[in-house]
Amino acid sequence: MKVKFTETVLRDAQQSLIATRMPFADFEPILSEMDKAGYYSVECWGGATFDSCLRYLDEDPWERLRKIRAAMPNTRLQMLLRGQNLLGYKHYHDDVVEKFVELSIKNGIDVIRIFDALNDFRNIKTALEATKKYAGERTVASGCISYTQSPVHTVEKYVEMCKELKSMGFDTICLKDMAGTMSPYEAEHLIKGIKDAIGDMPIILHTHCTTGMAYMTITKAIESGVDVIDTATSAMSNGTSQPATETMFYALQQYGIDSDLNEDVINKVNDFFKPLKQKYIDSGLLNPKSMGTDSQALVYKVPGGMLSNMIANLTDMKAMDKFDAALAEIPAVRKDLGYPPLVTPLSQMVGNQAVTNVIVGERYKNISNEVKNYFKGEYGIAPGPVSKELEEKILGAGNSPTDCRIEDSKRTGEEFAKAKEALGDLATSEEDLMSYICFPQQAEKYLKNRKEKQANKVSYTIVKE
Ligand code: CO
């Protein structure tokens, strides 16, 4: 028996613990060592890394990916992709989604883990087809289910979803428990049920330590036949992050289960990140709140990234005293929205609306545009029935949401033309245009900076000569 490891320190671990603020320079020295570890894959891109590179770190996300690729030629590089949302917070046109996947593979991605926040699989179809179209030898299309608990989410429903992912043509299936609320009992029933239904297709479990259950849940999942587990090197593990790589490796050895990991290498990786962790604690980037165990999340179903973002937003607004009230408002907002899984962009949508409800002091006095669009059906089909009262308030009496994938018919290339026109000579590649399409303001700011820096460099060289 074998269980393989996906190392998350470069993406989810740092996204969950330090709001994705780890610059490339911080982890560059360890990449060639990580390349020898024997991971199933290294999750290093996608999720919030793209946005964060442009917005906070003055980095080109594509260049980051190419540098990781060059430093880790032997390792499968993995990204998380939000289906039709790509790495942003809205639905993009099909031609944009296709080009994004093409460029991701071209710049070095091997494993594309694709999910839709609502598990509306119409929203992951284009990304899957593009992955297949541009696939290289090592490319893996991983169909991902956003796991949550609610009156409308049953084991039978999840098994049905897995069957659908298999028939769509995905290579592997990932259960994504972003809030860390999957119990050992649930893991056992789910994984056994799924294995029975889909045979030998590899199953991956992604969870978080937020509630303290992850080690138990992963252990049960392994006993039930899971093939790959997501872990983070110890220094960047636990709390809102993943379980520790070295700890799980040790436990598996005791079980007599092989993992392909090289013990010396994973220990070196951990030693490398220890002082970085201390640096993040000292600078305040790593909040002790993110490192602890929060069993309240079992009630609120709040994923790690959402928690650290809420803490950051409320701290900015000097309203941390409203934290508990905002947390308590989340389940109510979620019920009104038909129990969406709390994952990007739904986690932000529900989190921000809960914070707004609490700060304003009246529920839905201010409704965000995102929530309005959600009720219009722009994100897909809600998993359960939504609040009729809120629906009427947003859509007007007698109106119902448009039950369709609104971008279906738009394959026009208009986004690229717009980006070209807006950027002019700031854009020097298709990747630049794509950055702009995804995050216009942030990309333009980054590209202007880049041009200035290049201009300075040129004049400096001339002076020197
Ligand atoms: Co996660």
CSV table of C-alpha atoms and ligand atoms in Angstrom, one decimal:
chain,number,residue,atom,x,y,z
A,1,MET,CA,0.0,0.0,0.0
A,2,LYS,CA,1.2,3.5,-0.8
A,3,VAL,CA,0.0,6.9,0.2
A,4,LYS,CA,1.5,9.9,-1.5
A,5,PHE,CA,2.0,13.5,-0.3
A,6,THR,CA,1.2,16.9,-1.9
A,7,GLU,CA,3.2,19.6,-0.2
A,8,THR,CA,1.2,22.8,0.2
A,9,VAL,CA,3.7,25.2,1.9
A,10,LEU,CA,4.1,27.4,-1.2
A,11,ARG,CA,0.4,27.9,-1.8
A,12,ASP,CA,-2.3,26.9,0.7
A,13,ALA,CA,-0.2,26.8,3.9
A,14,GLN,CA,1.1,30.3,3.3
A,15,GLN,CA,-2.3,31.4,2.0
A,16,SER,CA,-4.0,30.2,5.2
A,17,LEU,CA,-1.4,31.3,7.7
A,18,ILE,CA,0.0,34.6,6.3
A,19,ALA,CA,-2.7,35.7,3.8
A,20,THR,CA,-0.5,34.6,0.8
A,21,ARG,CA,2.2,37.2,1.5
A,22,MET,CA,5.3,35.0,1.1
A,23,PRO,CA,7.5,36.5,-1.6
A,24,PHE,CA,9.4,34.3,-4.0
A,25,ALA,CA,12.7,35.4,-2.6
A,26,ASP,CA,11.8,33.9,0.8
A,27,PHE,CA,11.4,30.4,-0.5
A,28,GLU,CA,13.7,30.4,-3.6
A,29,PRO,CA,16.7,28.9,-1.8
A,30,ILE,CA,14.9,25.7,-0.8
A,31,LEU,CA,13.3,24.8,-4.2
A,32,SER,CA,16.1,22.6,-5.5
A,33,GLU,CA,16.1,20.7,-2.2
A,34,MET,CA,12.3,20.3,-2.4
A,35,ASP,CA,12.7,18.9,-5.8
A,36,LYS,CA,14.3,15.8,-4.3
A,37,ALA,CA,11.7,15.1,-1.7
A,38,GLY,CA,9.5,12.6,-3.6
A,39,TYR,CA,6.2,14.5,-3.3
A,40,TYR,CA,3.3,13.4,-5.4
A,41,SER,CA,3.1,17.1,-6.2
A,42,VAL,CA,3.9,20.6,-4.9
A,43,GLU,CA,1.1,23.0,-4.8
A,44,CYS,CA,2.7,26.3,-5.5
A,45,TRP,CA,0.4,28.4,-7.7
A,46,GLY,CA,-3.2,29.4,-8.2
A,47,GLY,CA,-5.6,30.1,-5.4
A,48,ALA,CA,-4.8,33.6,-4.1
A,49,THR,CA,-1.1,33.6,-5.1
A,50,PHE,CA,-1.7,35.2,-8.4
A,51,ASP,CA,-3.7,38.2,-7.0
A,52,SER,CA,-1.2,38.5,-4.1
A,53,CYS,CA,1.8,38.6,-6.4
A,54,LEU,CA,0.4,41.6,-8.3
A,55,ARG,CA,-1.4,43.3,-5.5
A,56,TYR,CA,1.1,43.1,-2.6
A,57,LEU,CA,4.4,41.6,-3.7
A,58,ASP,CA,5.3,43.5,-6.9
A,59,GLU,CA,5.9,40.1,-8.6
A,60,ASP,CA,4.8,38.7,-11.9
A,61,PRO,CA,2.9,35.5,-11.0
A,62,TRP,CA,3.9,34.0,-14.4
A,63,GLU,CA,7.5,34.7,-13.8
A,64,ARG,CA,7.2,33.2,-10.3
A,65,LEU,CA,5.8,30.0,-11.9
A,66,ARG,CA,8.6,29.8,-14.5
A,67,LYS,CA,11.2,30.2,-11.8
A,68,ILE,CA,9.7,27.5,-9.7
A,69,ARG,CA,9.5,25.3,-12.8
A,70,ALA,CA,13.2,25.8,-13.6
A,71,ALA,CA,14.3,25.1,-10.0
A,72,MET,CA,12.1,21.9,-9.7
A,73,PRO,CA,12.3,20.0,-13.0
A,74,ASN,CA,11.5,16.6,-11.4
A,75,THR,CA,8.4,17.6,-9.4
A,76,ARG,CA,4.8,17.9,-10.5
A,77,LEU,CA,3.8,21.5,-10.0
A,78,GLN,CA,0.2,21.9,-8.9
A,79,MET,CA,-2.2,24.8,-9.0
A,80,LEU,CA,-5.7,25.4,-7.7
A,81,LEU,CA,-8.1,26.8,-10.3
A,82,ARG,CA,-11.6,28.0,-9.5
A,83,GLY,CA,-13.2,26.8,-12.8
A,84,GLN,CA,-14.9,29.6,-14.6
A,85,ASN,CA,-13.7,32.1,-12.0
A,86,LEU,CA,-10.0,31.2,-12.7
A,87,LEU,CA,-8.1,33.0,-9.9
A,88,GLY,CA,-10.4,35.9,-9.7
A,89,TYR,CA,-13.8,36.6,-8.2
A,90,LYS,CA,-16.1,36.6,-11.2
A,91,HIS,CA,-17.0,34.4,-14.2
A,92,TYR,CA,-14.7,34.9,-17.2
A,93,HIS,CA,-15.6,34.1,-20.8
A,94,ASP,CA,-14.8,30.6,-22.1
A,95,ASP,CA,-12.0,31.9,-24.4
A,96,VAL,CA,-10.3,33.5,-21.4
A,97,VAL,CA,-10.6,30.3,-19.4
A,98,GLU,CA,-9.2,28.3,-22.2
A,99,LYS,CA,-6.2,30.7,-22.7
A,100,PHE,CA,-5.5,30.8,-19.0
A,101,VAL,CA,-5.2,27.0,-18.8
A,102,GLU,CA,-3.1,26.9,-21.9
A,103,LEU,CA,-0.7,29.5,-20.4
A,104,SER,CA,-0.6,27.8,-17.0
A,105,ILE,CA,0.5,24.5,-18.6
A,106,LYS,CA,3.0,26.4,-20.9
A,107,ASN,CA,4.6,28.2,-18.0
A,108,GLY,CA,5.1,25.0,-16.0
A,109,ILE,CA,1.9,23.6,-14.3
A,110,ASP,CA,1.4,19.8,-14.3
A,111,VAL,CA,-1.6,19.3,-12.0
A,112,ILE,CA,-4.6,21.5,-12.4
A,113,ARG,CA,-7.0,21.0,-9.5
A,114,ILE,CA,-10.3,22.5,-10.7
A,115,PHE,CA,-13.3,23.3,-8.6
A,116,ASP,CA,-16.4,25.3,-8.5
A,117,ALA,CA,-17.5,26.9,-5.2
A,118,LEU,CA,-21.1,25.7,-5.7
A,119,ASN,CA,-20.1,22.3,-7.2
A,120,ASP,CA,-22.0,23.4,-10.3
A,121,PHE,CA,-19.9,21.3,-12.7
A,122,ARG,CA,-21.0,23.3,-15.8
A,123,ASN,CA,-18.5,25.8,-14.3
A,124,ILE,CA,-15.5,23.5,-14.5
A,125,LYS,CA,-16.2,21.9,-17.9
A,126,THR,CA,-14.3,24.5,-20.0
A,127,ALA,CA,-11.2,24.4,-17.8
A,128,LEU,CA,-11.2,20.6,-18.0
A,129,GLU,CA,-11.5,20.6,-21.8
A,130,ALA,CA,-8.7,23.1,-22.1
A,131,THR,CA,-6.5,21.0,-19.7
A,132,LYS,CA,-7.1,18.0,-22.0
A,133,LYS,CA,-6.5,20.0,-25.1
A,134,TYR,CA,-3.1,21.5,-24.0
A,135,ALA,CA,-2.0,18.5,-21.8
A,136,GLY,CA,1.6,17.5,-21.8
A,137,GLU,CA,3.0,14.1,-20.6
A,138,ARG,CA,2.7,14.9,-16.9
A,139,THR,CA,-0.5,16.9,-17.0
A,140,VAL,CA,-3.2,15.8,-14.6
A,141,ALA,CA,-6.7,17.1,-14.5
A,142,SER,CA,-8.0,16.8,-11.0
A,143,GLY,CA,-11.7,17.3,-10.4
A,144,CYS,CA,-12.3,18.8,-7.1
A,145,ILE,CA,-15.4,18.8,-4.8
A,146,SER,CA,-16.0,21.6,-2.4
A,147,TYR,CA,-16.8,19.7,0.8
A,148,THR,CA,-19.3,21.2,3.3
A,149,GLN,CA,-22.0,20.0,5.6
A,150,SER,CA,-25.6,21.1,5.4
A,151,PRO,CA,-29.0,19.6,5.3
A,152,VAL,CA,-28.6,19.3,1.5
A,153,HIS,CA,-25.1,17.8,1.4
A,154,THR,CA,-25.3,14.0,2.0
A,155,VAL,CA,-22.9,11.1,1.3
A,156,GLU,CA,-25.1,10.0,-1.6
A,157,LYS,CA,-24.9,13.4,-3.1
A,158,TYR,CA,-21.1,13.4,-2.9
A,159,VAL,CA,-20.9,10.0,-4.5
A,160,GLU,CA,-23.1,11.2,-7.3
A,161,MET,CA,-20.8,14.2,-7.8
A,162,CYS,CA,-17.8,11.9,-8.0
A,163,LYS,CA,-19.4,9.7,-10.6
A,164,GLU,CA,-20.1,12.8,-12.7
A,165,LEU,CA,-16.5,14.0,-12.4
A,166,LYS,CA,-15.3,10.6,-13.6
A,167,SER,CA,-17.7,10.6,-16.6
A,168,MET,CA,-16.6,14.1,-17.5
A,169,GLY,CA,-13.1,12.8,-17.9
A,170,PHE,CA,-11.1,13.9,-14.9
A,171,ASP,CA,-8.0,11.9,-14.0
A,172,THR,CA,-8.2,12.1,-10.2
A,173,ILE,CA,-10.8,13.3,-7.7
A,174,CYS,CA,-10.0,15.6,-4.8
A,175,LEU,CA,-12.2,16.2,-1.7
A,176,LYS,CA,-11.6,19.7,-0.6
A,177,ASP,CA,-12.4,20.3,3.0
A,178,MET,CA,-11.4,23.9,3.2
A,179,ALA,CA,-12.8,24.5,6.6
A,180,GLY,CA,-11.4,21.4,8.2
A,181,THR,CA,-14.8,20.3,9.4
A,182,MET,CA,-14.8,16.8,7.9
A,183,SER,CA,-14.8,14.3,10.8
A,184,PRO,CA,-13.0,10.9,10.8
A,185,TYR,CA,-16.4,9.2,10.6
A,186,GLU,CA,-17.5,11.3,7.6
A,187,ALA,CA,-14.1,10.7,5.9
A,188,GLU,CA,-14.6,6.9,6.3
A,189,HIS,CA,-18.1,6.9,4.9
A,190,LEU,CA,-17.3,9.3,2.1
A,191,ILE,CA,-14.1,7.6,0.9
A,192,LYS,CA,-15.5,4.1,1.1
A,193,GLY,CA,-18.6,5.2,-0.7
A,194,ILE,CA,-16.6,7.0,-3.4
A,195,LYS,CA,-14.2,4.1,-3.9
A,196,ASP,CA,-17.1,1.7,-4.3
A,197,ALA,CA,-18.6,3.9,-6.9
A,198,ILE,CA,-15.6,4.9,-9.0
A,199,GLY,CA,-13.2,2.0,-8.7
A,200,ASP,CA,-9.5,2.7,-8.9
A,201,MET,CA,-9.5,6.3,-9.8
A,202,PRO,CA,-7.1,8.1,-7.4
A,203,ILE,CA,-8.7,10.0,-4.5
A,204,ILE,CA,-7.0,12.9,-2.8
A,205,LEU,CA,-8.0,14.4,0.6
A,206,HIS,CA,-7.4,18.1,1.2
A,207,THR,CA,-8.2,19.3,4.7
A,208,HIS,CA,-7.2,22.0,7.2
A,209,CYS,CA,-6.3,21.7,10.9
A,210,THR,CA,-8.5,24.6,11.9
A,211,THR,CA,-10.8,22.5,14.1
A,212,GLY,CA,-8.2,20.1,15.3
A,213,MET,CA,-9.7,17.1,13.5
A,214,ALA,CA,-7.4,16.8,10.5
A,215,TYR,CA,-4.9,14.2,11.8
A,216,MET,CA,-7.8,11.9,12.9
A,217,THR,CA,-9.7,12.5,9.6
A,218,ILE,CA,-6.6,11.8,7.4
A,219,THR,CA,-5.8,8.7,9.4
A,220,LYS,CA,-9.3,7.4,8.9
A,221,ALA,CA,-9.2,8.4,5.2
A,222,ILE,CA,-5.9,6.4,4.8
A,223,GLU,CA,-7.5,3.4,6.4
A,224,SER,CA,-10.4,3.8,4.0
A,225,GLY,CA,-8.2,3.8,0.9
A,226,VAL,CA,-7.3,7.5,0.1
A,227,ASP,CA,-4.4,7.7,-2.3
A,228,VAL,CA,-2.9,11.2,-1.8
A,229,ILE,CA,-3.0,13.5,1.2
A,230,ASP,CA,-2.2,17.2,1.3
A,231,THR,CA,0.2,18.3,4.0
A,232,ALA,CA,2.5,21.3,4.8
A,233,THR,CA,6.0,21.2,6.2
A,234,SER,CA,5.8,21.3,10.0
A,235,ALA,CA,7.0,24.9,10.4
A,236,MET,CA,4.1,26.1,8.3
A,237,SER,CA,1.5,23.4,9.4
A,238,ASN,CA,-1.4,23.2,11.8
A,239,GLY,CA,-3.9,25.9,12.8
A,240,THR,CA,-5.6,27.2,9.7
A,241,SER,CA,-3.0,25.3,7.5
A,242,GLN,CA,-2.6,21.6,6.6
A,243,PRO,CA,-1.4,18.8,8.9
A,244,ALA,CA,2.4,18.4,9.2
A,245,THR,CA,4.2,16.5,6.4
A,246,GLU,CA,6.9,15.1,8.7
A,247,THR,CA,4.4,14.0,11.3
A,248,MET,CA,2.2,12.2,8.8
A,249,PHE,CA,5.3,10.6,7.2
A,250,TYR,CA,6.3,9.2,10.6
A,251,ALA,CA,2.9,7.9,11.4
A,252,LEU,CA,2.6,6.2,8.0
A,253,GLN,CA,6.0,4.5,8.5
A,254,GLN,CA,4.6,3.0,11.7
A,255,TYR,CA,1.6,1.7,9.7
A,256,GLY,CA,4.1,0.1,7.3
A,257,ILE,CA,2.7,2.3,4.5
A,258,ASP,CA,5.2,3.6,1.8
A,259,SER,CA,5.0,7.2,0.7
A,260,ASP,CA,8.0,7.8,-1.7
A,261,LEU,CA,9.2,10.6,0.6
A,262,ASN,CA,12.9,11.1,1.5
A,263,GLU,CA,13.1,11.7,5.2
A,264,ASP,CA,16.3,13.7,5.1
A,265,VAL,CA,15.0,16.0,2.5
A,266,ILE,CA,11.7,16.7,4.2
A,267,ASN,CA,13.5,17.5,7.4
A,268,LYS,CA,15.8,19.9,5.6
A,269,VAL,CA,12.8,21.6,4.1
A,270,ASN,CA,11.3,22.0,7.5
A,271,ASP,CA,14.5,23.4,8.9
A,272,PHE,CA,14.5,26.0,6.2
A,273,PHE,CA,11.1,27.3,7.0
A,274,LYS,CA,11.5,27.5,10.8
A,275,PRO,CA,13.3,30.9,10.8
A,276,LEU,CA,10.9,32.2,8.1
A,277,LYS,CA,8.0,31.3,10.4
A,278,GLN,CA,9.7,33.2,13.2
A,279,LYS,CA,10.1,36.2,10.9
A,280,TYR,CA,6.4,36.2,10.0
A,281,ILE,CA,5.5,36.0,13.7
A,282,ASP,CA,7.8,38.8,14.5
A,283,SER,CA,6.5,41.1,11.8
A,284,GLY,CA,2.9,40.4,12.8
A,285,LEU,CA,2.1,38.7,9.5
A,286,LEU,CA,1.5,35.4,11.2
A,287,ASN,CA,-1.3,36.0,13.7
A,288,PRO,CA,-1.2,33.6,16.7
A,289,LYS,CA,-5.0,33.3,16.2
A,290,SER,CA,-4.3,31.4,12.9
A,291,MET,CA,-2.0,28.9,14.6
A,292,GLY,CA,-4.4,27.6,17.3
A,293,THR,CA,-7.3,25.2,17.2
A,294,ASP,CA,-10.7,26.7,16.8
A,295,SER,CA,-13.5,24.2,17.4
A,296,GLN,CA,-16.0,27.0,16.9
A,297,ALA,CA,-15.4,26.4,13.2
A,298,LEU,CA,-17.3,23.2,13.5
A,299,VAL,CA,-20.3,25.4,14.1
A,300,TYR,CA,-19.5,28.2,11.6
A,301,LYS,CA,-17.8,26.1,8.9
A,302,VAL,CA,-15.2,28.9,8.3
A,303,PRO,CA,-12.2,28.0,6.2
A,304,GLY,CA,-8.7,29.1,7.3
A,305,GLY,CA,-8.1,31.7,4.6
A,306,MET,CA,-11.5,33.2,5.3
A,307,LEU,CA,-10.7,33.5,9.0
A,308,SER,CA,-7.4,35.2,8.5
A,309,ASN,CA,-8.9,37.6,5.9
A,310,MET,CA,-11.8,38.4,8.3
A,311,ILE,CA,-9.2,39.1,11.1
A,312,ALA,CA,-7.2,41.3,8.7
A,313,ASN,CA,-10.3,43.3,7.6
A,314,LEU,CA,-11.7,43.8,11.0
A,315,THR,CA,-8.3,44.8,12.3
A,316,ASP,CA,-8.1,47.4,9.5
A,317,MET,CA,-11.5,48.7,10.4
A,318,LYS,CA,-10.5,48.7,14.1
A,319,ALA,CA,-13.5,46.5,14.8
A,320,MET,CA,-12.0,43.3,16.1
A,321,ASP,CA,-14.5,43.5,19.0
A,322,LYS,CA,-17.1,42.6,16.4
A,323,PHE,CA,-15.2,39.3,15.5
A,324,ASP,CA,-17.3,36.9,17.5
A,325,ALA,CA,-20.6,38.6,16.3
A,326,ALA,CA,-19.4,38.4,12.7
A,327,LEU,CA,-18.5,34.8,13.1
A,328,ALA,CA,-21.9,34.0,14.5
A,329,GLU,CA,-23.6,35.8,11.6
A,330,ILE,CA,-22.0,33.6,9.0
A,331,PRO,CA,-24.3,30.5,9.4
A,332,ALA,CA,-27.4,32.7,9.1
A,333,VAL,CA,-26.1,34.3,5.9
A,334,ARG,CA,-25.1,30.9,4.5
A,335,LYS,CA,-28.6,29.5,5.1
A,336,ASP,CA,-30.1,32.5,3.4
A,337,LEU,CA,-27.9,31.7,0.4
A,338,GLY,CA,-28.9,28.0,0.2
A,339,TYR,CA,-25.9,26.6,2.0
A,340,PRO,CA,-23.1,27.3,-0.4
A,341,PRO,CA,-19.7,25.7,0.6
A,342,LEU,CA,-17.6,28.5,2.1
A,343,VAL,CA,-14.8,28.6,-0.4
A,344,THR,CA,-13.6,31.5,-2.7
A,345,PRO,CA,-15.5,33.5,-3.9
A,346,LEU,CA,-18.4,32.4,-1.8
A,347,SER,CA,-16.4,32.6,1.4
A,348,GLN,CA,-15.6,36.2,0.8
A,349,MET,CA,-19.1,36.9,-0.3
A,350,VAL,CA,-20.7,35.3,2.8
A,351,GLY,CA,-17.9,36.7,5.1
A,352,ASN,CA,-18.1,40.2,3.9
A,353,GLN,CA,-21.9,40.2,4.0
A,354,ALA,CA,-21.8,38.8,7.6
A,355,VAL,CA,-19.3,41.5,8.6
A,356,THR,CA,-21.5,44.2,6.9
A,357,ASN,CA,-24.6,43.0,8.6
A,358,VAL,CA,-22.9,43.2,12.0
A,359,ILE,CA,-21.1,46.6,11.4
A,360,VAL,CA,-24.3,48.3,10.0
A,361,GLY,CA,-26.3,46.7,12.8
A,362,GLU,CA,-29.2,45.7,10.5
A,363,ARG,CA,-29.3,42.5,8.3
A,364,TYR,CA,-29.1,43.2,4.6
A,365,LYS,CA,-29.5,46.9,4.9
A,366,ASN,CA,-26.5,47.0,2.6
A,367,ILE,CA,-26.2,44.1,0.2
A,368,SER,CA,-23.0,43.6,-1.8
A,369,ASN,CA,-23.1,43.4,-5.6
A,370,GLU,CA,-21.6,39.9,-5.4
A,371,VAL,CA,-24.6,38.7,-3.2
A,372,LYS,CA,-27.0,40.4,-5.6
A,373,ASN,CA,-25.3,38.7,-8.6
A,374,TYR,CA,-25.4,35.4,-6.7
A,375,PHE,CA,-29.2,35.7,-6.4
A,376,LYS,CA,-29.4,36.5,-10.1
A,377,GLY,CA,-27.9,33.1,-10.8
A,378,GLU,CA,-24.6,34.4,-12.1
A,379,TYR,CA,-22.4,32.1,-10.0
A,380,GLY,CA,-24.4,28.9,-10.8
A,381,ILE,CA,-27.1,27.0,-9.0
A,382,ALA,CA,-27.3,27.3,-5.2
A,383,PRO,CA,-27.0,23.9,-3.5
A,384,GLY,CA,-30.2,24.3,-1.6
A,385,PRO,CA,-33.3,26.7,-1.5
A,386,VAL,CA,-32.4,30.4,-0.9
A,387,SER,CA,-34.2,32.8,1.3
A,388,LYS,CA,-37.4,33.8,-0.6
A,389,GLU,CA,-37.5,37.1,1.3
A,390,LEU,CA,-34.0,38.1,0.3
A,391,GLU,CA,-34.5,36.9,-3.2
A,392,GLU,CA,-37.6,39.1,-3.6
A,393,LYS,CA,-35.7,42.1,-2.1
A,394,ILE,CA,-32.9,41.7,-4.6
A,395,LEU,CA,-34.7,40.6,-7.8
A,396,GLY,CA,-38.1,42.3,-7.2
A,397,ALA,CA,-41.4,40.5,-6.7
A,398,GLY,CA,-42.2,37.8,-9.3
A,399,ASN,CA,-38.7,37.6,-10.8
A,400,SER,CA,-36.7,34.5,-10.7
A,401,PRO,CA,-32.9,34.0,-11.3
A,402,THR,CA,-31.6,33.1,-14.7
A,403,ASP,CA,-30.7,29.5,-14.5
A,404,CYS,CA,-27.9,29.4,-17.0
A,405,ARG,CA,-24.2,29.7,-17.4
A,406,ILE,CA,-24.2,33.2,-18.6
A,407,GLU,CA,-20.8,33.1,-20.4
A,408,ASP,CA,-21.6,30.1,-22.5
A,409,SER,CA,-22.2,32.0,-25.7
A,410,LYS,CA,-19.4,34.5,-25.4
A,411,ARG,CA,-16.3,33.3,-27.2
A,412,THR,CA,-15.3,36.4,-28.9
A,413,GLY,CA,-11.7,37.4,-27.9
A,414,GLU,CA,-13.1,40.8,-26.9
A,415,GLU,CA,-11.3,40.7,-23.5
A,416,PHE,CA,-7.9,40.3,-25.2
A,417,ALA,CA,-8.6,43.2,-27.6
A,418,LYS,CA,-9.6,45.4,-24.6
A,419,ALA,CA,-6.5,44.4,-22.6
A,420,LYS,CA,-4.2,45.2,-25.6
A,421,GLU,CA,-5.8,48.6,-26.1
A,422,ALA,CA,-5.6,49.4,-22.4
A,423,LEU,CA,-2.0,48.3,-21.9
A,424,GLY,CA,-0.3,49.3,-25.2
A,425,ASP,CA,3.4,48.7,-24.9
A,426,LEU,CA,3.2,47.9,-21.2
A,427,ALA,CA,2.2,44.4,-22.3
A,428,THR,CA,5.0,42.3,-23.8
A,429,SER,CA,3.4,38.9,-23.7
A,430,GLU,CA,0.1,37.0,-23.7
A,431,GLU,CA,0.7,36.4,-20.0
A,432,ASP,CA,0.7,40.2,-19.3
A,433,LEU,CA,-2.6,40.5,-21.1
A,434,MET,CA,-4.0,37.6,-19.0
A,435,SER,CA,-2.8,39.3,-15.8
A,436,TYR,CA,-4.7,42.4,-16.9
A,437,ILE,CA,-7.9,40.5,-17.8
A,438,CYS,CA,-7.9,38.9,-14.4
A,439,PHE,CA,-6.8,41.8,-12.2
A,440,PRO,CA,-6.8,45.0,-14.4
A,441,GLN,CA,-5.8,47.6,-11.8
A,442,GLN,CA,-3.2,45.5,-10.0
A,443,ALA,CA,-1.7,44.3,-13.3
A,444,GLU,CA,-1.5,47.7,-14.8
A,445,LYS,CA,0.2,49.0,-11.7
A,446,TYR,CA,2.7,46.1,-11.7
A,447,LEU,CA,3.4,46.5,-15.4
A,448,LYS,CA,4.0,50.3,-15.1
A,449,ASN,CA,6.4,49.6,-12.3
A,450,ARG,CA,8.2,47.1,-14.3
A,451,LYS,CA,8.6,49.4,-17.3
A,452,GLU,CA,10.0,52.2,-15.0
A,453,LYS,CA,12.4,49.8,-13.4
A,454,GLN,CA,13.6,48.6,-16.8
A,455,ALA,CA,14.0,52.2,-18.0
A,456,ASN,CA,16.0,53.1,-14.9
A,457,LYS,CA,18.2,50.0,-15.4
A,458,VAL,CA,18.9,51.0,-19.0
A,459,SER,CA,19.9,54.6,-18.1
A,460,TYR,CA,22.0,53.3,-15.2
A,461,THR,CA,23.9,51.0,-17.5
A,462,ILE,CA,24.5,53.8,-20.0
A,463,VAL,CA,25.8,56.1,-17.3
A,464,LYS,CA,28.1,53.4,-15.9
A,465,GLU,CA,29.6,52.8,-19.3
B,1,CO,CO,-7.3,24.6,1.4
